[in-house]
Amino acid sequence: MNDKAVAIVWKALDRLAIELPSWGFANTGTRFGKFIQPAAATSIQEKFSDAAQVHAVTGACPTLALHVQWDLPNGLKDVPEVERLAKQFSIRPGSINPNIFQNQEYKYGSVGNPDPAIRRMAIRHIVDCVAISEALGAPDISPWFADGSNYPGTQNIRKRIGYFEEGLREIHAALKPGQRLLLEYKPFEPAFYHTDIADWGMALLLAKAAGPQALVLVDTGHHYQAQNIEQIVAWLLHQNMIGGFHFNDRRYADDDLTLGSIDPYQIFRIFHEIRMFEWETQTTADIAYMVDQSHNLKGKIEAMIQTVCTAQELYARAALVDHGSLARLQQECSLVDAEETLRGAFWQDVRPAIQEWRKSRRLPADPMQAFRTSGYLERITRERSEKNRKTTASYA
Ligand code: RM4
Ligand code: MN
Ligand code: MN
């Protein structure tokens, strides 16, 4: 790789920040049960501590996404504690994730529930999250709605659209300047007949109905098998409506597999659309790159390090696309040469350049190795195993 290419890689890496999910360090599982890990985090303090380890070895993860019900069970009252931990571990609070899917009340939906009292409860919770976001100086609120139904004819789909428009408008009215409401879509699960926000079109229309600070969040796992995700990203960029990503990979459905483990070219193509847009418009897209994975077989911290390194590699490769020649080749419809320009960047081995970047930023050249030799995993395994042994793992 020549000096110019190395400089491009370094510049790209300096820009790429990846947010870690607090829930990615805790014991989570499948619908059928959990496999408990002795080193899993069981408190918000432990989640911050683990995230700080990933940041220490990668230098790329300055923020931690928080799930309000799991991390701030007392809502606003927990803000001072989160601020203290953020300071202690030098990790800033990231996106604020409301929880409108776990309470018994939400059996038939939250903001889309036919019962106005439950809709009110859900709206109030998200408005509380807006206040938490403001207090923490973490501007993104990203609700994921599990709302939907399981049997044809049991819910009025159009009425529920109206409830969402109304509810999101009210939530939007609570936003202060600079805050953003990121709407995530998901085709199915837990609802298996209809999901109220099932795809990017529904999310986009609802964001438009809510107001200018509402944008769409793309979880890479929330698409049907053959869907062209980079085209969705291109549309959202064109509309200035993309607010962030939840990164993971998928083989079948919302599998939350390690980013790039199944289809690295897909993630590369997404990054390429963003870089190409930025090159053409000479702007920087304001996109929050967040990981949404919780591994129950891999070690959680190692899985995060692996994910972050993969994101860096794929982002660096996308940065290497020669946008000037690609634009010309596209204009001329030189198909083979245009495709080879893209593919050529994808097949570059950027790892040596990334290692050099790490050394120049006083980071370990091999983050995984650095973590493994740090002794941290052994220490937390000792400290946490007793507590984790008592965790319930059963499904029924
Ligand atoms: C969903 C979705 C959300 C996450 C929940 C727990 O599948 O991806 O982002 O908060 O899971
Ligand atoms: Mn997600
Ligand atoms: Mn998901």
mmCIF file of C-alpha atoms and ligand atoms in Angstrom:
data_model
loop_
_atom_site.group_PDB
_atom_site.id
_atom_site.type_symbol
_atom_site.label_atom_id
_atom_site.label_comp_id
_atom_site.label_asym_id
_atom_site.label_seq_id
_atom_site.Cartn_x
_atom_site.Cartn_y
_atom_site.Cartn_z
ATOM 1 C CA MET A 1 0.000 0.000 0.000
ATOM 2 C CA ASN A 2 1.456 3.396 -0.959
ATOM 3 C CA ASP A 3 1.822 6.407 1.356
ATOM 4 C CA LYS A 4 -1.242 8.100 -0.037
ATOM 5 C CA ALA A 5 -3.386 5.055 0.698
ATOM 6 C CA VAL A 6 -1.957 4.752 4.203
ATOM 7 C CA ALA A 7 -2.769 8.420 4.833
ATOM 8 C CA ILE A 8 -6.364 7.822 3.696
ATOM 9 C CA VAL A 9 -6.694 4.860 6.062
ATOM 10 C CA TRP A 10 -5.309 6.833 8.996
ATOM 11 C CA LYS A 11 -7.629 9.762 8.352
ATOM 12 C CA ALA A 12 -10.620 7.438 8.100
ATOM 13 C CA LEU A 13 -9.762 5.691 11.373
ATOM 14 C CA ASP A 14 -9.328 8.994 13.190
ATOM 15 C CA ARG A 15 -12.952 9.749 12.365
ATOM 16 C CA LEU A 16 -14.587 6.442 13.116
ATOM 17 C CA ALA A 17 -16.138 6.203 16.570
ATOM 18 C CA ILE A 18 -18.137 3.109 17.428
ATOM 19 C CA GLU A 19 -20.598 3.013 20.288
ATOM 20 C CA LEU A 20 -20.799 -0.123 22.426
ATOM 21 C CA PRO A 21 -24.072 -1.438 23.891
ATOM 22 C CA SER A 22 -24.248 -1.817 27.680
ATOM 23 C CA TRP A 23 -26.407 -4.932 27.188
ATOM 24 C CA GLY A 24 -23.616 -6.536 25.154
ATOM 25 C CA PHE A 25 -21.640 -7.122 28.352
ATOM 26 C CA ALA A 26 -24.482 -8.669 30.347
ATOM 27 C CA ASN A 27 -25.861 -12.194 30.329
ATOM 28 C CA THR A 28 -28.391 -12.417 27.550
ATOM 29 C CA GLY A 29 -29.641 -15.387 25.633
ATOM 30 C CA THR A 30 -32.012 -16.885 23.171
ATOM 31 C CA ARG A 31 -35.750 -17.396 23.487
ATOM 32 C CA PHE A 32 -34.924 -20.758 25.042
ATOM 33 C CA GLY A 33 -32.575 -19.790 27.795
ATOM 34 C CA LYS A 34 -29.332 -18.126 28.707
ATOM 35 C CA PHE A 35 -25.834 -19.555 28.834
ATOM 36 C CA ILE A 36 -24.379 -17.788 31.801
ATOM 37 C CA GLN A 37 -20.822 -16.490 31.541
ATOM 38 C CA PRO A 38 -18.838 -16.193 34.758
ATOM 39 C CA ALA A 39 -17.326 -12.882 33.630
ATOM 40 C CA ALA A 40 -20.549 -11.217 32.454
ATOM 41 C CA ALA A 41 -21.358 -7.782 33.828
ATOM 42 C CA THR A 42 -24.211 -7.679 36.337
ATOM 43 C CA SER A 43 -24.220 -3.971 37.140
ATOM 44 C CA ILE A 44 -23.961 -0.683 35.307
ATOM 45 C CA GLN A 45 -20.573 -0.152 36.937
ATOM 46 C CA GLU A 46 -19.313 -3.441 35.461
ATOM 47 C CA LYS A 47 -20.705 -2.547 32.038
ATOM 48 C CA PHE A 48 -18.831 0.763 32.065
ATOM 49 C CA SER A 49 -15.709 -1.017 33.242
ATOM 50 C CA ASP A 50 -15.881 -3.604 30.428
ATOM 51 C CA ALA A 51 -16.595 -0.969 27.791
ATOM 52 C CA ALA A 52 -13.570 0.966 29.026
ATOM 53 C CA GLN A 53 -11.412 -2.111 28.375
ATOM 54 C CA VAL A 54 -12.580 -2.262 24.763
ATOM 55 C CA HIS A 55 -11.898 1.456 24.353
ATOM 56 C CA ALA A 56 -8.484 1.154 25.993
ATOM 57 C CA VAL A 57 -7.256 -1.371 23.438
ATOM 58 C CA THR A 58 -9.016 -0.006 20.324
ATOM 59 C CA GLY A 59 -9.184 3.746 21.009
ATOM 60 C CA ALA A 60 -12.402 3.767 18.980
ATOM 61 C CA CYS A 61 -15.246 3.427 21.467
ATOM 62 C CA PRO A 62 -15.676 6.574 23.558
ATOM 63 C CA THR A 63 -19.403 6.075 24.269
ATOM 64 C CA LEU A 64 -21.676 3.451 25.800
ATOM 65 C CA ALA A 65 -25.324 3.038 24.751
ATOM 66 C CA LEU A 66 -27.618 2.749 27.758
ATOM 67 C CA HIS A 67 -30.891 0.906 28.145
ATOM 68 C CA VAL A 68 -32.967 2.895 30.585
ATOM 69 C CA GLN A 69 -34.849 0.119 32.321
ATOM 70 C CA TRP A 70 -31.757 -2.069 32.681
ATOM 71 C CA ASP A 71 -29.162 0.618 33.403
ATOM 72 C CA LEU A 72 -31.157 3.438 34.957
ATOM 73 C CA PRO A 73 -34.004 1.564 36.691
ATOM 74 C CA ASN A 74 -34.872 4.695 38.683
ATOM 75 C CA GLY A 75 -34.825 6.923 35.622
ATOM 76 C CA LEU A 76 -33.633 10.485 36.169
ATOM 77 C CA LYS A 77 -32.631 9.675 39.758
ATOM 78 C CA ASP A 78 -29.861 7.428 38.417
ATOM 79 C CA VAL A 79 -28.300 10.169 36.298
ATOM 80 C CA PRO A 80 -25.736 11.297 38.930
ATOM 81 C CA GLU A 81 -24.511 7.699 39.327
ATOM 82 C CA VAL A 82 -24.142 7.285 35.556
ATOM 83 C CA GLU A 83 -22.272 10.590 35.405
ATOM 84 C CA ARG A 84 -19.944 9.412 38.158
ATOM 85 C CA LEU A 85 -19.220 6.157 36.315
ATOM 86 C CA ALA A 86 -18.713 7.981 33.029
ATOM 87 C CA LYS A 87 -16.078 10.116 34.708
ATOM 88 C CA GLN A 88 -14.457 7.211 36.537
ATOM 89 C CA PHE A 89 -14.080 5.119 33.390
ATOM 90 C CA SER A 90 -13.667 7.980 30.871
ATOM 91 C CA ILE A 91 -16.521 6.647 28.754
ATOM 92 C CA ARG A 92 -19.344 9.019 27.842
ATOM 93 C CA PRO A 93 -22.990 7.923 27.963
ATOM 94 C CA GLY A 94 -24.192 7.238 24.428
ATOM 95 C CA SER A 95 -27.639 6.749 22.969
ATOM 96 C CA ILE A 96 -30.493 6.444 25.437
ATOM 97 C CA ASN A 97 -32.658 3.405 24.716
ATOM 98 C CA PRO A 98 -36.163 3.481 26.178
ATOM 99 C CA ASN A 99 -37.757 0.195 27.127
ATOM 100 C CA ILE A 100 -41.303 -0.067 25.835
ATOM 101 C CA PHE A 101 -41.390 -3.814 25.334
ATOM 102 C CA GLN A 102 -40.766 -5.554 28.627
ATOM 103 C CA ASN A 103 -43.519 -4.490 31.024
ATOM 104 C CA GLN A 104 -46.642 -6.655 31.205
ATOM 105 C CA GLU A 105 -48.696 -3.643 30.138
ATOM 106 C CA TYR A 106 -47.095 -3.782 26.698
ATOM 107 C CA LYS A 107 -48.518 -7.179 25.792
ATOM 108 C CA TYR A 108 -50.612 -5.607 23.012
ATOM 109 C CA GLY A 109 -48.217 -2.795 22.220
ATOM 110 C CA SER A 110 -46.858 0.454 23.612
ATOM 111 C CA VAL A 111 -47.357 3.634 21.570
ATOM 112 C CA GLY A 112 -49.569 1.584 19.214
ATOM 113 C CA ASN A 113 -51.657 -0.021 21.971
ATOM 114 C CA PRO A 114 -55.440 0.339 21.561
ATOM 115 C CA ASP A 115 -55.679 1.317 25.257
ATOM 116 C CA PRO A 116 -55.033 5.061 25.645
ATOM 117 C CA ALA A 117 -53.746 4.612 29.210
ATOM 118 C CA ILE A 118 -50.982 2.296 28.023
ATOM 119 C CA ARG A 119 -50.109 4.569 25.111
ATOM 120 C CA ARG A 120 -49.784 7.370 27.678
ATOM 121 C CA MET A 121 -47.511 5.217 29.862
ATOM 122 C CA ALA A 122 -45.222 4.488 26.894
ATOM 123 C CA ILE A 123 -45.104 8.116 25.745
ATOM 124 C CA ARG A 124 -44.375 9.254 29.282
ATOM 125 C CA HIS A 125 -41.492 6.783 29.545
ATOM 126 C CA ILE A 126 -39.934 8.002 26.282
ATOM 127 C CA VAL A 127 -40.380 11.641 27.343
ATOM 128 C CA ASP A 128 -38.555 10.706 30.576
ATOM 129 C CA CYS A 129 -35.788 9.306 28.380
ATOM 130 C CA VAL A 130 -35.620 12.650 26.584
ATOM 131 C CA ALA A 131 -35.007 14.277 29.979
ATOM 132 C CA ILE A 132 -32.345 11.671 30.829
ATOM 133 C CA SER A 133 -30.659 12.282 27.478
ATOM 134 C CA GLU A 134 -30.636 16.008 28.165
ATOM 135 C CA ALA A 135 -29.284 15.598 31.693
ATOM 136 C CA LEU A 136 -26.476 13.317 30.487
ATOM 137 C CA GLY A 137 -25.616 15.446 27.447
ATOM 138 C CA ALA A 138 -26.139 12.356 25.278
ATOM 139 C CA PRO A 139 -28.269 13.707 22.434
ATOM 140 C CA ASP A 140 -29.700 10.562 20.823
ATOM 141 C CA ILE A 141 -32.837 8.798 22.045
ATOM 142 C CA SER A 142 -33.362 5.549 20.179
ATOM 143 C CA PRO A 143 -36.580 3.680 20.868
ATOM 144 C CA TRP A 144 -37.201 0.273 19.362
ATOM 145 C CA PHE A 145 -40.885 -0.636 19.227
ATOM 146 C CA ALA A 146 -41.847 -4.287 19.573
ATOM 147 C CA ASP A 147 -45.430 -3.272 18.732
ATOM 148 C CA GLY A 148 -47.425 -5.453 16.410
ATOM 149 C CA SER A 149 -49.845 -8.352 16.374
ATOM 150 C CA ASN A 150 -49.698 -12.098 15.924
ATOM 151 C CA TYR A 151 -53.022 -12.943 14.283
ATOM 152 C CA PRO A 152 -54.750 -11.491 11.230
ATOM 153 C CA GLY A 153 -57.740 -9.312 11.957
ATOM 154 C CA THR A 154 -56.952 -8.820 15.634
ATOM 155 C CA GLN A 155 -55.713 -5.231 15.405
ATOM 156 C CA ASN A 156 -56.609 -2.203 13.296
ATOM 157 C CA ILE A 157 -53.347 -1.546 11.472
ATOM 158 C CA ARG A 158 -54.343 1.921 10.240
ATOM 159 C CA LYS A 159 -55.564 3.075 13.623
ATOM 160 C CA ARG A 160 -52.246 2.048 15.093
ATOM 161 C CA ILE A 161 -50.404 4.125 12.456
ATOM 162 C CA GLY A 162 -52.417 7.070 13.742
ATOM 163 C CA TYR A 163 -51.469 6.305 17.347
ATOM 164 C CA PHE A 164 -47.803 6.231 16.349
ATOM 165 C CA GLU A 165 -48.033 9.529 14.448
ATOM 166 C CA GLU A 166 -49.729 11.173 17.383
ATOM 167 C CA GLY A 167 -47.453 9.693 20.043
ATOM 168 C CA LEU A 168 -44.219 10.394 18.198
ATOM 169 C CA ARG A 169 -45.314 13.980 17.557
ATOM 170 C CA GLU A 170 -45.833 14.443 21.272
ATOM 171 C CA ILE A 171 -42.437 12.910 22.066
ATOM 172 C CA HIS A 172 -40.806 15.081 19.425
ATOM 173 C CA ALA A 173 -42.308 18.180 21.026
ATOM 174 C CA ALA A 174 -40.308 17.372 24.175
ATOM 175 C CA LEU A 175 -36.968 17.405 22.314
ATOM 176 C CA LYS A 176 -34.554 20.259 22.898
ATOM 177 C CA PRO A 177 -32.432 21.617 20.040
ATOM 178 C CA GLY A 178 -29.651 19.176 19.200
ATOM 179 C CA GLN A 179 -31.475 16.116 20.501
ATOM 180 C CA ARG A 180 -32.430 13.433 17.995
ATOM 181 C CA LEU A 181 -35.101 10.764 18.005
ATOM 182 C CA LEU A 182 -33.827 7.717 16.103
ATOM 183 C CA LEU A 183 -36.554 5.344 14.948
ATOM 184 C CA GLU A 184 -35.539 1.728 14.474
ATOM 185 C CA TYR A 185 -37.486 -0.699 12.316
ATOM 186 C CA LYS A 186 -37.619 -4.484 12.365
ATOM 187 C CA PRO A 187 -39.612 -6.774 10.065
ATOM 188 C CA PHE A 188 -40.799 -9.293 12.660
ATOM 189 C CA GLU A 189 -40.205 -10.664 16.155
ATOM 190 C CA PRO A 190 -41.661 -10.525 18.720
ATOM 191 C CA ALA A 191 -44.736 -9.828 16.571
ATOM 192 C CA PHE A 192 -45.171 -12.427 13.856
ATOM 193 C CA TYR A 193 -48.154 -11.234 11.856
ATOM 194 C CA HIS A 194 -47.700 -7.470 11.601
ATOM 195 C CA THR A 195 -45.097 -5.172 13.131
ATOM 196 C CA ASP A 196 -46.079 -1.509 13.390
ATOM 197 C CA ILE A 197 -42.658 -0.214 12.248
ATOM 198 C CA ALA A 198 -41.605 -3.077 10.020
ATOM 199 C CA ASP A 199 -39.331 -1.416 7.483
ATOM 200 C CA TRP A 200 -37.424 1.737 6.551
ATOM 201 C CA GLY A 201 -40.385 3.195 4.649
ATOM 202 C CA MET A 202 -42.626 3.055 7.707
ATOM 203 C CA ALA A 203 -39.836 4.414 9.906
ATOM 204 C CA LEU A 204 -39.173 7.228 7.424
ATOM 205 C CA LEU A 205 -42.825 8.258 7.155
ATOM 206 C CA LEU A 206 -43.260 8.194 10.919
ATOM 207 C CA ALA A 207 -40.051 10.195 11.412
ATOM 208 C CA LYS A 208 -41.342 12.795 8.930
ATOM 209 C CA ALA A 209 -44.667 12.888 10.766
ATOM 210 C CA ALA A 210 -42.912 13.303 14.125
ATOM 211 C CA GLY A 211 -40.790 16.314 13.171
ATOM 212 C CA PRO A 212 -37.384 17.460 11.891
ATOM 213 C CA GLN A 213 -35.325 15.967 14.729
ATOM 214 C CA ALA A 214 -36.634 12.461 14.095
ATOM 215 C CA LEU A 215 -34.471 10.247 11.888
ATOM 216 C CA VAL A 216 -34.202 6.593 10.923
ATOM 217 C CA LEU A 217 -31.931 4.038 12.581
ATOM 218 C CA VAL A 218 -30.794 1.083 10.482
ATOM 219 C CA ASP A 219 -30.109 -2.127 12.389
ATOM 220 C CA THR A 220 -28.239 -4.229 9.836
ATOM 221 C CA GLY A 221 -29.884 -7.410 11.154
ATOM 222 C CA HIS A 222 -33.415 -6.102 10.702
ATOM 223 C CA HIS A 223 -33.944 -6.944 7.033
ATOM 224 C CA TYR A 224 -35.183 -9.842 4.990
ATOM 225 C CA GLN A 225 -32.599 -12.093 3.453
ATOM 226 C CA ALA A 226 -32.154 -10.600 -0.023
ATOM 227 C CA GLN A 227 -32.735 -6.951 0.840
ATOM 228 C CA ASN A 228 -30.284 -4.427 -0.573
ATOM 229 C CA ILE A 229 -29.376 -2.577 2.621
ATOM 230 C CA GLU A 230 -26.924 -0.170 0.974
ATOM 231 C CA GLN A 231 -29.704 1.009 -1.305
ATOM 232 C CA ILE A 232 -31.825 1.796 1.755
ATOM 233 C CA VAL A 233 -28.842 3.669 3.186
ATOM 234 C CA ALA A 234 -28.421 5.572 -0.100
ATOM 235 C CA TRP A 235 -32.075 6.619 -0.013
ATOM 236 C CA LEU A 236 -31.860 7.740 3.593
ATOM 237 C CA LEU A 237 -28.677 9.702 2.864
ATOM 238 C CA HIS A 238 -30.376 11.338 -0.106
ATOM 239 C CA GLN A 239 -33.267 12.360 2.142
ATOM 240 C CA ASN A 240 -30.934 13.457 4.976
ATOM 241 C CA MET A 241 -32.846 11.027 7.147
ATOM 242 C CA ILE A 242 -30.271 8.569 8.454
ATOM 243 C CA GLY A 243 -29.408 8.998 12.107
ATOM 244 C CA GLY A 244 -27.517 5.864 12.999
ATOM 245 C CA PHE A 245 -26.771 2.188 12.715
ATOM 246 C CA HIS A 246 -27.037 -0.820 14.931
ATOM 247 C CA PHE A 247 -24.257 -3.074 13.707
ATOM 248 C CA ASN A 248 -24.392 -6.845 13.675
ATOM 249 C CA ASP A 249 -24.549 -9.552 11.052
ATOM 250 C CA ARG A 250 -27.264 -12.057 10.309
ATOM 251 C CA ARG A 251 -27.648 -15.357 8.560
ATOM 252 C CA TYR A 252 -31.380 -15.935 9.026
ATOM 253 C CA ALA A 253 -33.188 -13.221 10.983
ATOM 254 C CA ASP A 254 -32.233 -10.866 13.817
ATOM 255 C CA ASP A 255 -29.345 -13.134 14.729
ATOM 256 C CA ASP A 256 -27.038 -10.480 16.230
ATOM 257 C CA LEU A 257 -23.970 -12.290 14.892
ATOM 258 C CA THR A 258 -20.587 -10.609 14.815
ATOM 259 C CA LEU A 259 -20.406 -7.747 12.320
ATOM 260 C CA GLY A 260 -18.970 -8.908 9.000
ATOM 261 C CA SER A 261 -18.818 -12.542 10.062
ATOM 262 C CA ILE A 262 -21.292 -13.667 7.405
ATOM 263 C CA ASP A 263 -21.124 -10.993 4.724
ATOM 264 C CA PRO A 264 -18.294 -8.488 5.105
ATOM 265 C CA TYR A 265 -18.878 -7.171 1.570
ATOM 266 C CA GLN A 266 -22.349 -6.010 2.664
ATOM 267 C CA ILE A 267 -20.943 -3.823 5.430
ATOM 268 C CA PHE A 268 -18.238 -2.554 3.079
ATOM 269 C CA ARG A 269 -20.895 -1.565 0.541
ATOM 270 C CA ILE A 270 -22.835 0.309 3.237
ATOM 271 C CA PHE A 271 -19.715 2.203 4.271
ATOM 272 C CA HIS A 272 -18.972 2.870 0.627
ATOM 273 C CA GLU A 273 -22.385 4.529 0.079
ATOM 274 C CA ILE A 274 -21.703 6.808 3.038
ATOM 275 C CA ARG A 275 -18.166 7.705 1.937
ATOM 276 C CA MET A 276 -19.277 8.311 -1.643
ATOM 277 C CA PHE A 277 -22.105 10.564 -0.408
ATOM 278 C CA GLU A 278 -19.662 12.515 1.745
ATOM 279 C CA TRP A 279 -17.211 12.874 -1.136
ATOM 280 C CA GLU A 280 -19.906 14.096 -3.525
ATOM 281 C CA THR A 281 -21.517 16.521 -1.103
ATOM 282 C CA GLN A 282 -18.318 17.545 0.692
ATOM 283 C CA THR A 283 -20.156 17.101 3.975
ATOM 284 C CA THR A 284 -19.848 14.775 6.922
ATOM 285 C CA ALA A 285 -22.917 12.650 7.500
ATOM 286 C CA ASP A 286 -23.982 12.858 11.150
ATOM 287 C CA ILE A 287 -24.373 9.148 11.739
ATOM 288 C CA ALA A 288 -24.094 7.315 15.060
ATOM 289 C CA TYR A 289 -22.353 3.975 14.509
ATOM 290 C CA MET A 290 -23.477 1.657 17.277
ATOM 291 C CA VAL A 291 -23.000 -2.029 17.893
ATOM 292 C CA ASP A 292 -26.121 -4.005 18.787
ATOM 293 C CA GLN A 293 -24.873 -7.484 19.602
ATOM 294 C CA SER A 294 -25.021 -9.545 22.756
ATOM 295 C CA HIS A 295 -23.094 -12.756 22.491
ATOM 296 C CA ASN A 296 -23.882 -15.681 24.693
ATOM 297 C CA LEU A 297 -21.290 -18.114 23.345
ATOM 298 C CA LYS A 298 -18.273 -15.901 22.655
ATOM 299 C CA GLY A 299 -16.611 -14.013 25.479
ATOM 300 C CA LYS A 300 -18.381 -10.679 25.540
ATOM 301 C CA ILE A 301 -15.405 -8.340 25.683
ATOM 302 C CA GLU A 302 -13.455 -10.312 23.083
ATOM 303 C CA ALA A 303 -16.490 -10.312 20.801
ATOM 304 C CA MET A 304 -16.696 -6.519 21.075
ATOM 305 C CA ILE A 305 -13.004 -6.081 20.318
ATOM 306 C CA GLN A 306 -13.351 -8.351 17.297
ATOM 307 C CA THR A 307 -16.398 -6.368 16.127
ATOM 308 C CA VAL A 308 -14.713 -2.992 16.486
ATOM 309 C CA CYS A 309 -11.602 -4.187 14.618
ATOM 310 C CA THR A 310 -13.801 -5.568 11.839
ATOM 311 C CA ALA A 311 -15.670 -2.276 11.550
ATOM 312 C CA GLN A 312 -12.357 -0.418 11.329
ATOM 313 C CA GLU A 313 -11.065 -2.751 8.615
ATOM 314 C CA LEU A 314 -14.192 -2.495 6.495
ATOM 315 C CA TYR A 315 -14.461 1.265 6.956
ATOM 316 C CA ALA A 316 -10.811 1.736 6.005
ATOM 317 C CA ARG A 317 -11.310 -0.368 2.875
ATOM 318 C CA ALA A 318 -14.348 1.711 1.893
ATOM 319 C CA ALA A 319 -12.261 4.862 2.370
ATOM 320 C CA LEU A 320 -9.802 3.524 -0.217
ATOM 321 C CA VAL A 321 -12.314 3.613 -3.063
ATOM 322 C CA ASP A 322 -11.120 6.129 -5.657
ATOM 323 C CA HIS A 323 -14.276 8.247 -5.788
ATOM 324 C CA GLY A 324 -13.102 10.432 -8.674
ATOM 325 C CA SER A 325 -12.461 7.534 -11.028
ATOM 326 C CA LEU A 326 -15.511 5.640 -9.828
ATOM 327 C CA ALA A 327 -17.746 8.638 -10.614
ATOM 328 C CA ARG A 328 -16.231 8.865 -14.096
ATOM 329 C CA LEU A 329 -16.583 5.130 -14.744
ATOM 330 C CA GLN A 330 -20.181 5.180 -13.574
ATOM 331 C CA GLN A 331 -20.912 8.097 -15.895
ATOM 332 C CA GLU A 332 -19.371 6.232 -18.828
ATOM 333 C CA CYS A 333 -21.130 3.036 -17.802
ATOM 334 C CA SER A 334 -17.784 1.218 -17.823
ATOM 335 C CA LEU A 335 -19.265 -1.616 -15.864
ATOM 336 C CA VAL A 336 -16.336 -3.937 -15.375
ATOM 337 C CA ASP A 337 -13.909 -1.134 -14.510
ATOM 338 C CA ALA A 338 -16.376 0.512 -12.132
ATOM 339 C CA GLU A 339 -17.034 -2.739 -10.343
ATOM 340 C CA GLU A 340 -13.317 -3.522 -10.185
ATOM 341 C CA THR A 341 -12.680 -0.098 -8.630
ATOM 342 C CA LEU A 342 -15.041 -1.041 -5.826
ATOM 343 C CA ARG A 343 -13.838 -4.617 -5.516
ATOM 344 C CA GLY A 344 -10.197 -3.539 -5.686
ATOM 345 C CA ALA A 345 -10.659 -1.442 -2.544
ATOM 346 C CA PHE A 346 -12.508 -4.265 -0.810
ATOM 347 C CA TRP A 347 -9.679 -6.706 -1.399
ATOM 348 C CA GLN A 348 -6.921 -4.433 -0.086
ATOM 349 C CA ASP A 349 -5.294 -5.721 3.060
ATOM 350 C CA VAL A 350 -5.549 -2.693 5.322
ATOM 351 C CA ARG A 351 -4.434 -4.507 8.465
ATOM 352 C CA PRO A 352 -0.752 -3.455 8.305
ATOM 353 C CA ALA A 353 -1.779 0.209 7.847
ATOM 354 C CA ILE A 354 -4.208 -0.099 10.768
ATOM 355 C CA GLN A 355 -1.444 -1.529 12.952
ATOM 356 C CA GLU A 356 0.759 1.435 12.119
ATOM 357 C CA TRP A 357 -2.124 3.794 12.900
ATOM 358 C CA ARG A 358 -2.575 2.122 16.281
ATOM 359 C CA LYS A 359 1.100 2.456 17.136
ATOM 360 C CA SER A 360 1.120 6.108 16.112
ATOM 361 C CA ARG A 361 -1.861 6.717 18.424
ATOM 362 C CA ARG A 362 -0.135 4.849 21.265
ATOM 363 C CA LEU A 363 -2.598 2.000 21.057
ATOM 364 C CA PRO A 364 -1.630 -1.664 21.141
ATOM 365 C CA ALA A 365 -0.877 -2.947 17.622
ATOM 366 C CA ASP A 366 -2.945 -6.042 18.389
ATOM 367 C CA PRO A 367 -5.954 -5.111 20.573
ATOM 368 C CA MET A 368 -7.086 -8.704 21.182
ATOM 369 C CA GLN A 369 -3.627 -9.750 22.286
ATOM 370 C CA ALA A 370 -3.365 -6.712 24.544
ATOM 371 C CA PHE A 371 -6.670 -7.549 26.184
ATOM 372 C CA ARG A 372 -5.705 -11.188 26.663
ATOM 373 C CA THR A 373 -2.441 -10.340 28.355
ATOM 374 C CA SER A 374 -3.926 -7.576 30.521
ATOM 375 C CA GLY A 375 -5.206 -10.006 33.166
ATOM 376 C CA TYR A 376 -8.584 -8.182 33.213
ATOM 377 C CA LEU A 377 -10.635 -11.207 32.146
ATOM 378 C CA GLU A 378 -9.082 -13.416 34.826
ATOM 379 C CA ARG A 379 -9.737 -10.774 37.458
ATOM 380 C CA ILE A 380 -13.413 -10.219 36.588
ATOM 381 C CA THR A 381 -13.969 -13.960 36.223
ATOM 382 C CA ARG A 382 -12.769 -14.369 39.803
ATOM 383 C CA GLU A 383 -14.758 -11.426 41.071
ATOM 384 C CA ARG A 384 -18.031 -12.061 39.253
ATOM 385 C CA SER A 385 -18.435 -15.819 38.931
ATOM 386 C CA GLU A 386 -20.189 -16.317 42.262
ATOM 387 C CA LYS A 387 -22.853 -13.733 41.438
ATOM 388 C CA ASN A 388 -23.299 -15.071 37.903
ATOM 389 C CA ARG A 389 -23.717 -18.633 39.147
ATOM 390 C CA LYS A 390 -26.912 -17.542 40.885
ATOM 391 C CA THR A 391 -28.454 -16.075 37.724
ATOM 392 C CA THR A 392 -31.511 -17.828 36.349
ATOM 393 C CA ALA A 393 -30.924 -19.368 32.966
ATOM 394 C CA SER A 394 -34.120 -21.248 32.342
ATOM 395 C CA TYR A 395 -36.692 -20.395 29.688
ATOM 396 C CA ALA A 396 -39.769 -21.673 31.487
HETATM 397 C C1 RM4 B 1 -34.173 -5.478 19.275
HETATM 398 C C2 RM4 B 1 -33.550 -4.227 18.677
HETATM 399 C C3 RM4 B 1 -33.201 -3.160 19.678
HETATM 400 C C4 RM4 B 1 -32.683 -3.708 20.966
HETATM 401 C C5 RM4 B 1 -33.588 -4.809 21.469
HETATM 402 C C6 RM4 B 1 -33.180 -5.340 22.821
HETATM 403 O O1 RM4 B 1 -34.078 -6.564 18.410
HETATM 404 O O2 RM4 B 1 -32.451 -4.558 17.860
HETATM 405 O O3 RM4 B 1 -32.274 -2.272 19.142
HETATM 406 O O4 RM4 B 1 -32.682 -2.654 21.895
HETATM 407 O O5 RM4 B 1 -33.605 -5.838 20.508
HETATM 408 MN MN MN B 2 -31.128 -2.872 17.264
HETATM 409 MN MN MN B 3 -32.312 -6.593 16.900
#
